[in-house]
């Protein structure tokens, strides 16, 4: 069964400091990996995704993530955090799900428990 | 292009009642997935629909059901509500299911917050 672990429930950083949010996954085949962000009272917004190829993935808002197969990790990084980055961050894993009608889907995502990011001025 | 819309945004029900939540995907998107988010269990996959057919299902009891209409709008229904069903229910849509899944992106709606008393 697939699973995702985000070891840090809550992280606090100062504005302008660098950030790394950890994510470890368990998946039997080649995983599809995602990072989402959720602001209070909002839905999820996709920051970036990894399917294959270059293991360093660039996303929106200056975020990047690195896929390390040997460590089963997909950590999210940002060189300089802004106050507006305060939110909850979710790592998710999915996989190709062949459909009878053709095509594939990765709709069945498994999410980590989330990491709440607080940014101090 | 309008995003994923969910109605209602907030709902209060009592135990034993049933509830229906609605999700309108982004125009042109044919796949709709539902997730339940609670503080204790986090985000859990409920089900996915494509072309009016359920394609994937999570580990939820039969009280949770859904359907998708020909215009891709989707509804989920929870019967005989329990206190533990209080949650944020998120809907996500994605475009035509392509052979190359890498081209897909799921877009989430703002959610419906359900409180069961």
Coordinates of N, CA and C in Angstrom, one line a residue:
Chain A
X1 N 0.8 -1.2 0.0 CA 0.0 0.0 0.0 C 0.9 1.2 0.0
X2 N 0.4 2.3 -0.6 CA 1.2 3.5 -0.7 C 0.9 4.3 0.5
X3 N 2.0 5.1 0.9 CA 1.9 5.9 2.1 C 2.8 7.1 2.0
X4 N 2.5 8.1 2.7 CA 3.4 9.3 2.7 C 3.6 9.8 4.2
X5 N 4.8 10.1 4.5 CA 5.1 10.6 5.9 C 5.7 12.0 5.8
X6 N 5.1 12.9 6.5 CA 5.7 14.2 6.7 C 6.1 14.3 8.1
X7 N 7.4 14.2 8.4 CA 7.8 14.0 9.8 C 7.6 15.3 10.7
X8 N 7.6 16.4 10.0 CA 7.4 17.7 10.8 C 6.0 18.2 10.7
X9 N 5.3 18.2 11.9 CA 4.0 18.7 12.0 C 3.9 20.2 11.9
X10 N 4.9 20.8 12.5 CA 4.9 22.3 12.5 C 6.3 22.8 12.4
X11 N 6.5 23.7 11.5 CA 7.9 24.4 11.3 C 7.7 25.9 11.4
X12 N 8.7 26.5 12.1 CA 8.7 28.0 12.2 C 10.0 28.5 11.6
X13 N 9.9 29.4 10.7 CA 11.1 30.0 10.2 C 10.9 31.6 10.2
X14 N 12.0 32.3 10.1 CA 12.0 33.7 10.0 C 11.9 34.1 8.5
X15 N 11.2 35.2 8.2 CA 11.1 35.7 6.9 C 12.5 35.9 6.3
X16 N 12.7 35.4 5.1 CA 14.0 35.5 4.4 C 14.9 34.3 4.6
X17 N 14.5 33.5 5.6 CA 15.3 32.3 5.8 C 14.9 31.2 4.8
X18 N 15.8 30.2 4.6 CA 15.5 29.1 3.7 C 14.6 28.1 4.4
X19 N 14.0 27.3 3.6 CA 13.0 26.4 4.1 C 13.2 25.0 3.4
X20 N 13.0 24.0 4.2 CA 13.0 22.6 3.6 C 11.9 21.8 4.4
X21 N 10.9 21.3 3.7 CA 9.9 20.5 4.2 C 10.1 19.1 3.8
X22 N 10.1 18.1 4.7 CA 10.5 16.8 4.4 C 9.2 15.9 4.0
X23 N 9.5 15.0 3.1 CA 8.4 14.1 2.7 C 9.1 12.8 2.3
X24 N 8.6 11.7 2.9 CA 9.0 10.3 2.6 C 7.8 9.5 2.1
X25 N 8.0 8.7 1.1 CA 6.9 8.0 0.6 C 7.2 6.5 0.5
X26 N 6.1 5.8 0.4 CA 6.2 4.3 0.2 C 5.3 4.0 -1.0
X27 N 5.9 3.4 -2.0 CA 5.1 3.1 -3.2 C 5.8 2.0 -4.0
X28 N 5.0 1.1 -4.4 CA 5.6 -0.1 -5.0 C 6.2 0.0 -6.4
X29 N 5.7 1.0 -7.1 CA 6.2 1.3 -8.5 C 6.8 2.7 -8.6
X30 N 7.0 3.1 -9.8 CA 7.5 4.5 -10.0 C 6.4 5.5 -9.5
X31 N 6.7 6.3 -8.5 CA 5.6 7.1 -8.0 C 5.4 8.4 -8.8
X32 N 4.2 8.9 -8.7 CA 4.0 10.3 -9.1 C 3.9 11.1 -7.8
X33 N 4.6 12.2 -7.7 CA 4.7 12.9 -6.4 C 4.3 14.3 -6.6
X34 N 3.7 14.9 -5.5 CA 3.1 16.2 -5.6 C 3.3 16.9 -4.3
X35 N 3.4 18.2 -4.4 CA 3.3 19.1 -3.2 C 2.1 20.1 -3.4
X36 N 1.3 20.1 -2.4 CA 0.2 21.1 -2.4 C 0.3 22.0 -1.2
X37 N -0.3 23.2 -1.4 CA -0.4 24.1 -0.3 C -1.8 24.5 0.0
X38 N -2.2 24.7 1.3 CA -3.5 25.0 1.7 C -3.5 26.2 2.6
X39 N -4.1 27.2 2.3 CA -4.2 28.4 3.2 C -5.5 28.2 4.0
X40 N -5.6 28.8 5.1 CA -6.8 28.6 6.0 C -8.1 28.9 5.2
X41 N -9.0 28.0 5.3 CA -10.3 28.1 4.7 C -10.3 28.0 3.1
X42 N -9.2 27.5 2.6 CA -9.1 27.4 1.2 C -8.9 25.9 0.8
X43 N -9.0 25.7 -0.5 CA -8.8 24.4 -1.0 C -7.3 24.2 -1.2
X44 N -6.9 23.2 -2.0 CA -5.5 22.9 -2.2 C -5.0 23.5 -3.5
X45 N -3.8 24.0 -3.5 CA -3.2 24.5 -4.7 C -1.9 23.7 -5.0
X46 N -1.8 23.3 -6.2 CA -0.6 22.5 -6.6 C 0.6 23.4 -6.7
X47 N 1.7 23.0 -6.0 CA 2.9 23.8 -6.1 C 3.8 23.2 -7.2
X48 N 3.9 21.9 -7.2 CA 4.7 21.2 -8.2 C 4.4 19.7 -8.2
X49 N 4.9 19.1 -9.3 CA 4.7 17.6 -9.4 C 5.9 17.0 -10.1
X50 N 6.1 15.7 -9.8 CA 7.2 15.0 -10.4 C 6.6 13.7 -10.9
X51 N 6.9 13.4 -12.2 CA 6.5 12.2 -12.8 C 7.7 11.3 -13.2
X52 N 8.7 12.0 -13.9 CA 9.8 11.3 -14.4 C 10.8 12.3 -14.8
X53 N 12.0 11.9 -15.2 CA 13.0 12.8 -15.8 C 13.8 13.5 -14.7
X54 N 14.1 14.7 -14.9 CA 15.0 15.5 -14.0 C 14.4 15.4 -12.6
X55 N 15.3 15.1 -11.7 CA 14.8 14.8 -10.3 C 14.6 16.1 -9.5
X56 N 15.1 17.2 -10.1 CA 14.9 18.5 -9.4 C 13.7 19.2 -10.2
X57 N 12.7 19.5 -9.5 CA 11.5 20.0 -10.1 C 11.2 21.4 -9.6
X58 N 10.9 22.3 -10.5 CA 10.6 23.7 -10.2 C 9.1 23.9 -10.2
X59 N 8.6 24.7 -9.2 CA 7.2 24.9 -9.1 C 6.9 26.4 -9.1
X60 N 5.7 26.6 -8.6 CA 5.3 28.0 -8.5 C 5.7 28.7 -7.2
X61 N 5.7 30.0 -7.2 CA 6.0 30.7 -6.0 C 7.4 30.5 -5.5
X62 N 8.3 30.1 -6.4 CA 9.7 30.0 -6.0 C 10.1 28.7 -5.3
X63 N 9.2 27.7 -5.3 CA 9.4 26.4 -4.7 C 10.1 25.4 -5.6
X64 N 10.9 24.5 -5.1 CA 11.4 23.4 -5.8 C 11.4 22.2 -5.0
X65 N 11.5 21.0 -5.6 CA 11.6 19.8 -4.8 C 12.5 18.8 -5.5
X66 N 13.1 18.0 -4.8 CA 14.1 17.0 -5.3 C 13.6 15.6 -5.0
X67 N 13.5 14.8 -6.0 CA 13.2 13.4 -5.9 C 14.4 12.6 -5.7
X68 N 14.5 11.9 -4.6 CA 15.6 11.0 -4.3 C 15.1 9.6 -4.2
X69 N 15.2 8.8 -5.2 CA 14.6 7.4 -5.2 C 15.3 6.6 -4.1
X70 N 16.6 6.7 -3.9 CA 17.3 5.9 -2.9 C 16.9 6.1 -1.5
X71 N 16.4 7.3 -1.3 CA 15.9 7.7 0.1 C 14.4 7.8 0.2
X72 N 13.7 7.5 -0.9 CA 12.3 7.5 -1.0 C 11.8 8.9 -0.4
X73 N 12.4 9.9 -0.9 CA 12.1 11.3 -0.4 C 11.8 12.2 -1.5
X74 N 11.0 13.2 -1.2 CA 10.6 14.3 -2.1 C 10.5 15.6 -1.3
X75 N 11.6 16.1 -0.9 CA 11.6 17.3 0.0 C 11.4 18.6 -0.8
X76 N 10.6 19.4 -0.2 CA 10.3 20.7 -0.8 C 11.2 21.8 -0.2
X77 N 11.7 22.7 -1.1 CA 12.6 23.7 -0.6 C 12.2 25.1 -1.2
X78 N 12.7 26.1 -0.4 CA 12.5 27.5 -0.9 C 13.7 28.2 -0.3
X79 N 14.5 29.0 -1.2 CA 15.7 29.6 -0.7 C 15.4 30.8 0.3
X80 N 14.2 31.5 0.1 CA 13.9 32.7 0.9 C 12.4 32.7 1.1
X81 N 12.0 32.5 2.4 CA 10.6 32.4 2.7 C 10.0 33.8 2.8
X82 N 8.8 34.0 2.4 CA 8.0 35.2 2.5 C 6.9 35.0 3.5
X83 N 6.4 36.1 4.1 CA 5.4 35.9 5.1 C 4.1 35.3 4.5
X84 N 3.9 35.5 3.2 CA 2.7 35.0 2.6 C 2.8 33.5 2.4
X85 N 4.0 32.9 2.6 CA 4.1 31.4 2.5 C 3.5 30.7 3.7
X86 N 3.2 31.4 4.7 CA 2.6 30.7 5.9 C 1.3 30.0 5.5
X87 N 1.3 28.7 5.7 CA 0.2 27.9 5.2 C 0.4 26.4 5.7
X88 N -0.4 25.5 5.2 CA -0.2 24.1 5.5 C 0.2 23.5 4.2
X89 N 1.3 22.6 4.2 CA 1.8 22.0 3.0 C 1.6 20.5 3.1
X90 N 1.2 19.9 2.0 CA 0.9 18.5 1.9 C 1.7 17.9 0.7
X91 N 2.3 16.8 1.1 CA 3.0 16.0 0.1 C 2.0 14.8 -0.3
X92 N 2.0 14.4 -1.5 CA 1.1 13.4 -1.9 C 1.8 12.5 -3.0
X93 N 1.3 11.2 -3.0 CA 1.8 10.2 -3.9 C 0.7 9.6 -4.7
X94 N 0.9 9.3 -5.9 CA -0.1 8.7 -6.7 C 0.6 7.8 -7.7
X95 N -0.2 7.1 -8.5 CA 0.3 6.3 -9.5 C -0.6 6.1 -10.7
X96 N 0.0 5.6 -11.8 CA -0.9 5.4 -12.9 C -1.9 4.4 -12.7
X97 N -3.1 4.7 -13.0 CA -4.2 3.8 -12.8 C -4.9 3.6 -14.2
X98 N -4.6 2.5 -14.9 CA -5.2 2.3 -16.2 C -6.7 2.2 -16.1
X99 N -7.3 2.7 -17.1 CA -8.8 2.7 -17.1 C -9.3 1.9 -18.2
X100 N -10.4 1.3 -18.0 CA -11.0 0.4 -19.0 C -11.2 1.1 -20.3
X101 N -11.6 2.4 -20.3 CA -11.9 3.1 -21.5 C -10.7 3.7 -22.1
X102 N -9.5 3.4 -21.6 CA -8.3 3.9 -22.2 C -7.8 5.1 -21.4
X103 N -6.6 5.5 -21.6 CA -6.0 6.6 -20.8 C -5.7 6.1 -19.4
X104 N -5.2 7.0 -18.6 CA -4.8 6.7 -17.3 C -5.3 7.8 -16.4
X105 N -5.2 7.5 -15.1 CA -5.6 8.5 -14.1 C -4.7 8.4 -12.9
X106 N -4.5 9.5 -12.3 CA -3.8 9.4 -11.0 C -4.7 10.1 -9.9
X107 N -6.0 9.9 -10.1 CA -6.9 10.6 -9.2 C -6.9 10.1 -7.8
X108 N -6.4 8.9 -7.5 CA -6.4 8.4 -6.2 C -5.1 8.8 -5.5
X109 N -5.0 10.0 -4.9 CA -3.8 10.4 -4.3 C -3.8 10.0 -2.8
X110 N -2.6 9.7 -2.3 CA -2.5 9.5 -0.9 C -1.6 10.6 -0.3
X111 N -2.2 11.3 0.7 CA -1.6 12.5 1.2 C -0.9 12.2 2.5
X112 N 0.2 13.0 2.8 CA 0.8 13.1 4.1 C -0.1 13.8 5.1
X113 N 0.3 13.9 6.3 CA -0.5 14.5 7.4 C -0.4 16.0 7.3
X114 N 0.5 16.5 6.5 CA 0.7 18.0 6.4 C 1.7 18.6 7.4
X115 N 2.3 19.7 6.9 CA 3.2 20.4 7.8 C 2.8 21.9 7.8
X116 N 2.5 22.4 9.0 CA 2.1 23.8 9.1 C 3.3 24.6 9.2
X117 N 3.4 25.6 8.3 CA 4.5 26.5 8.3 C 4.1 27.9 8.9
X118 N 4.8 28.3 9.9 CA 4.7 29.7 10.5 C 5.9 30.5 10.1
X119 N 5.6 31.7 9.7 CA 6.7 32.6 9.3 C 6.8 33.8 10.2
X120 N 7.9 34.0 10.9 CA 8.1 35.1 11.8 C 8.7 36.3 11.0
X121 N 8.2 37.5 11.3 CA 8.7 38.7 10.6 C 10.2 39.0 10.9
Chain B
X1 N -11.0 31.5 -17.0 CA -11.7 30.2 -16.9 C -12.1 30.0 -15.4
X2 N -13.3 29.7 -15.1 CA -13.8 29.6 -13.7 C -13.1 28.3 -13.2
X3 N -12.9 28.4 -11.8 CA -12.3 27.2 -11.2 C -13.3 26.2 -10.8
X4 N -12.9 25.3 -10.0 CA -13.8 24.2 -9.4 C -14.7 24.9 -8.4
X5 N -16.0 24.7 -8.5 CA -16.9 25.3 -7.6 C -17.6 24.2 -6.8
X6 N -17.8 24.5 -5.5 CA -18.5 23.5 -4.6 C -19.6 24.2 -3.9
X7 N -20.7 23.5 -3.8 CA -21.9 24.1 -3.1 C -22.5 23.0 -2.2
X8 N -23.0 23.4 -1.1 CA -22.8 24.7 -0.4 C -21.4 24.8 0.2
X9 N -21.0 25.9 0.6 CA -19.7 26.0 1.3 C -19.7 25.6 2.7
X10 N -20.8 25.8 3.4 CA -20.9 25.4 4.8 C -22.3 24.7 5.0
X11 N -22.3 23.7 5.9 CA -23.5 22.9 6.1 C -23.5 22.4 7.5
X12 N -24.7 22.5 8.1 CA -24.8 21.9 9.5 C -26.0 20.9 9.4
X13 N -25.7 19.7 9.8 CA -26.7 18.7 9.9 C -26.7 18.0 11.2
X14 N -27.7 17.2 11.5 CA -27.7 16.4 12.7 C -27.5 14.9 12.4
X15 N -27.1 14.2 13.4 CA -26.9 12.8 13.3 C -28.1 12.1 12.7
X16 N -27.9 11.1 11.8 CA -29.0 10.4 11.2 C -29.5 11.0 9.9
X17 N -29.3 12.3 9.7 CA -29.7 12.9 8.4 C -28.8 12.5 7.3
X18 N -29.2 12.9 6.1 CA -28.4 12.7 5.0 C -28.0 14.0 4.3
X19 N -27.0 14.0 3.5 CA -26.5 15.3 2.9 C -26.0 15.0 1.5
X20 N -26.2 16.0 0.7 CA -25.7 15.9 -0.7 C -24.9 17.2 -1.0
X21 N -23.7 16.9 -1.5 CA -22.8 18.0 -1.8 C -22.6 18.0 -3.3
X22 N -22.3 19.2 -3.8 CA -22.2 19.3 -5.3 C -20.9 19.9 -5.7
X23 N -20.4 19.4 -6.8 CA -19.1 19.9 -7.4 C -19.2 20.1 -8.9
X24 N -18.9 21.3 -9.3 CA -18.9 21.6 -10.7 C -17.4 21.8 -11.1
X25 N -16.9 20.9 -12.0 CA -15.5 20.9 -12.4 C -15.2 22.1 -13.3
X26 N -14.0 22.3 -13.6 CA -13.6 23.3 -14.6 C -14.1 22.9 -15.9
X27 N -14.5 23.9 -16.7 CA -15.1 23.6 -18.0 C -14.1 22.7 -18.8
X28 N -14.6 21.6 -19.4 CA -13.8 20.8 -20.2 C -13.2 19.6 -19.4
X29 N -13.2 19.7 -18.1 CA -12.7 18.6 -17.3 C -13.7 17.5 -17.2
X30 N -13.3 16.3 -17.3 CA -14.2 15.2 -17.2 C -14.0 14.3 -16.0
X31 N -12.9 14.5 -15.3 CA -12.7 13.6 -14.2 C -12.9 14.4 -12.9
X32 N -13.6 13.9 -12.0 CA -13.9 14.5 -10.7 C -13.5 13.5 -9.6
X33 N -12.7 14.0 -8.6 CA -12.4 13.2 -7.4 C -12.9 13.9 -6.2
X34 N -13.2 13.1 -5.2 CA -13.6 13.6 -3.9 C -12.7 13.2 -2.8
X35 N -12.4 14.1 -1.9 CA -11.6 13.8 -0.7 C -12.3 14.3 0.6
X36 N -12.0 13.6 1.6 CA -12.5 14.1 2.9 C -11.2 14.5 3.7
X37 N -11.4 15.7 4.4 CA -10.2 16.2 5.2 C -10.7 16.4 6.6
X38 N -10.1 15.7 7.6 CA -10.4 15.9 9.0 C -9.1 16.1 9.7
X39 N -9.1 16.7 10.9 CA -7.9 16.9 11.7 C -7.2 15.6 12.1
X40 N -8.0 14.6 12.3 CA -7.5 13.3 12.8 C -7.0 12.4 11.7
X41 N -7.7 12.3 10.6 CA -7.3 11.4 9.5 C -6.6 12.1 8.4
X42 N -6.6 13.4 8.3 CA -6.0 14.1 7.2 C -6.9 14.0 6.0
X43 N -6.2 14.0 4.9 CA -6.9 14.0 3.6 C -7.0 12.5 3.1
X44 N -8.2 12.1 2.8 CA -8.5 10.8 2.4 C -9.3 10.7 1.1
X45 N -8.9 9.9 0.2 CA -9.6 9.8 -1.1 C -10.9 9.0 -0.9
X46 N -11.9 9.6 -1.5 CA -13.3 9.0 -1.4 C -13.6 8.2 -2.7
X47 N -13.6 8.9 -3.8 CA -13.9 8.3 -5.1 C -13.6 9.2 -6.2
X48 N -13.5 8.6 -7.4 CA -13.2 9.3 -8.6 C -14.2 8.9 -9.7
X49 N -14.7 9.9 -10.4 CA -15.6 9.7 -11.5 C -15.1 10.2 -12.8
X50 N -15.4 9.5 -13.9 CA -15.0 9.9 -15.2 C -16.1 9.4 -16.1
X51 N -16.6 10.3 -16.9 CA -17.7 9.9 -17.9 C -18.8 9.2 -17.2
X52 N -19.2 9.7 -16.1 CA -20.4 9.2 -15.3 C -20.2 7.9 -14.7
X53 N -18.9 7.4 -14.7 CA -18.6 6.1 -14.1 C -17.6 6.2 -13.0
X54 N -17.9 5.5 -11.9 CA -16.9 5.5 -10.8 C -15.7 4.7 -11.2
X55 N -14.5 5.3 -11.2 CA -13.3 4.7 -11.6 C -12.4 4.1 -10.5
X56 N -12.4 4.8 -9.4 CA -11.7 4.5 -8.2 C -12.5 4.7 -7.0
X57 N -12.2 3.9 -6.0 CA -13.0 4.1 -4.7 C -12.0 4.0 -3.5
X58 N -12.2 4.8 -2.5 CA -11.4 4.7 -1.3 C -12.1 3.8 -0.3
X59 N -11.5 3.7 0.9 CA -12.0 2.8 1.9 C -13.0 3.5 2.8
X60 N -14.1 3.8 2.3 CA -15.2 4.4 3.1 C -16.4 3.5 3.1
X61 N -17.2 3.6 4.1 CA -18.4 2.7 4.2 C -19.4 3.1 3.1
X62 N -20.3 2.2 2.8 CA -21.3 2.4 1.8 C -22.2 3.6 2.0
X63 N -22.2 4.2 3.2 CA -23.0 5.4 3.4 C -22.5 6.6 2.5
X64 N -21.3 6.4 2.0 CA -20.8 7.5 1.2 C -21.0 7.0 -0.3
X65 N -21.6 7.8 -1.1 CA -21.8 7.5 -2.5 C -21.7 8.7 -3.3
X66 N -21.6 8.5 -4.6 CA -21.5 9.7 -5.5 C -22.0 9.3 -6.8
X67 N -22.1 10.3 -7.6 CA -22.5 10.1 -9.0 C -21.9 11.3 -9.9
X68 N -21.9 11.1 -11.1 CA -21.5 12.2 -12.0 C -22.5 12.2 -13.2
X69 N -22.8 13.4 -13.5 CA -23.8 13.7 -14.6 C -23.1 13.9 -16.0
X70 N -23.9 13.9 -17.0 CA -23.4 14.0 -18.3 C -22.6 15.3 -18.6
X71 N -22.9 16.3 -17.8 CA -22.1 17.6 -17.9 C -20.9 17.6 -17.0
X72 N -20.5 16.5 -16.5 CA -19.4 16.3 -15.6 C -19.6 16.8 -14.2
X73 N -20.6 17.5 -13.9 CA -20.9 17.8 -12.5 C -21.1 16.6 -11.7
X74 N -20.6 16.7 -10.4 CA -20.7 15.5 -9.6 C -21.3 15.9 -8.3
X75 N -22.0 14.9 -7.7 CA -22.5 15.0 -6.4 C -22.0 13.8 -5.5
X76 N -21.9 14.1 -4.2 CA -21.6 13.0 -3.3 C -22.7 13.1 -2.2
X77 N -23.1 11.9 -1.7 CA -24.1 11.8 -0.8 C -23.6 11.0 0.4
X78 N -24.0 11.5 1.6 CA -23.7 10.8 2.8 C -25.0 10.5 3.5
X79 N -25.3 9.3 3.7 CA -26.6 8.9 4.4 C -26.3 8.6 5.9
X80 N -27.3 8.7 6.7 CA -27.2 8.4 8.1 C -25.9 9.0 8.7
X81 N -25.9 10.3 8.7 CA -24.7 11.0 9.2 C -24.3 10.6 10.6
X82 N -23.0 10.6 10.8 CA -22.4 10.3 12.1 C -21.6 11.6 12.5
X83 N -21.3 11.7 13.8 CA -20.5 12.8 14.2 C -19.1 12.9 13.5
X84 N -18.6 11.7 13.3 CA -17.3 11.6 12.6 C -17.2 12.0 11.2
X85 N -18.4 12.2 10.6 CA -18.5 12.7 9.2 C -18.2 14.2 9.1
X86 N -18.1 14.9 10.2 CA -17.8 16.3 10.2 C -16.4 16.5 9.6
X87 N -16.3 17.2 8.5 CA -15.1 17.3 7.8 C -15.2 18.4 6.7
X88 N -14.1 18.7 6.1 CA -14.1 19.5 4.9 C -14.0 18.5 3.7
X89 N -15.0 18.6 2.8 CA -15.0 17.7 1.7 C -14.6 18.5 0.4
X90 N -13.5 18.0 -0.1 CA -12.9 18.6 -1.3 C -13.1 17.9 -2.6
X91 N -13.4 18.6 -3.6 CA -13.6 18.1 -4.9 C -12.4 18.6 -5.8
X92 N -12.0 17.7 -6.7 CA -10.9 18.1 -7.6 C -11.2 17.6 -9.0
X93 N -10.9 18.4 -9.9 CA -11.2 18.0 -11.3 C -9.9 18.0 -12.1
X94 N -9.9 17.2 -13.2 CA -8.8 17.2 -14.1 C -9.4 17.0 -15.5
X95 N -8.5 17.3 -16.5 CA -9.0 17.4 -17.9 C -9.2 15.9 -18.4
X96 N -9.4 15.9 -19.7 CA -9.6 14.6 -20.3 C -8.4 13.6 -19.9
X97 N -8.7 12.4 -19.6 CA -7.7 11.5 -19.2 C -6.9 11.1 -20.3
X98 N -5.7 11.6 -20.4 CA -4.8 11.4 -21.5 C -3.9 10.2 -21.3
X99 N -3.4 9.6 -22.4 CA -2.4 8.5 -22.2 C -1.2 9.0 -21.5
X100 N -0.9 10.3 -21.6 CA 0.3 10.8 -20.9 C -0.2 11.5 -19.6
X101 N -0.2 10.8 -18.5 CA -0.7 11.3 -17.3 C 0.1 12.5 -16.8
X102 N 1.3 12.7 -17.3 CA 2.1 13.8 -16.9 C 1.5 15.1 -17.3
X103 N 0.6 15.1 -18.2 CA 0.0 16.3 -18.7 C -1.2 16.7 -17.8
X104 N -1.5 15.8 -16.9 CA -2.7 16.1 -16.1 C -2.3 16.9 -14.8
X105 N -3.2 17.7 -14.4 CA -3.1 18.4 -13.2 C -4.5 18.4 -12.5
X106 N -4.6 18.1 -11.3 CA -5.8 18.2 -10.6 C -6.0 19.6 -9.9
X107 N -7.1 20.2 -10.1 CA -7.4 21.4 -9.5 C -8.5 21.2 -8.4
X108 N -8.2 21.7 -7.3 CA -9.1 21.6 -6.2 C -10.1 22.7 -6.0
X109 N -11.3 22.4 -5.5 CA -12.2 23.5 -5.2 C -12.0 23.9 -3.7
X110 N -12.7 24.9 -3.3 CA -12.6 25.4 -1.9 C -13.1 24.5 -0.8
X111 N -13.9 23.6 -1.2 CA -14.4 22.6 -0.2 C -15.8 23.0 0.3
X112 N -16.4 22.0 0.9 CA -17.7 22.2 1.6 C -17.4 21.7 3.1
X113 N -17.6 22.6 4.0 CA -17.4 22.2 5.4 C -18.7 21.8 6.0
X114 N -18.7 20.5 6.4 CA -19.9 19.9 7.0 C -19.7 19.7 8.5
X115 N -20.6 20.1 9.2 CA -20.6 19.9 10.7 C -21.8 19.1 11.0
X116 N -21.6 18.0 11.7 CA -22.7 17.1 12.1 C -22.8 17.2 13.6
X117 N -24.0 17.6 14.1 CA -24.3 17.8 15.5 C -25.1 16.6 16.1

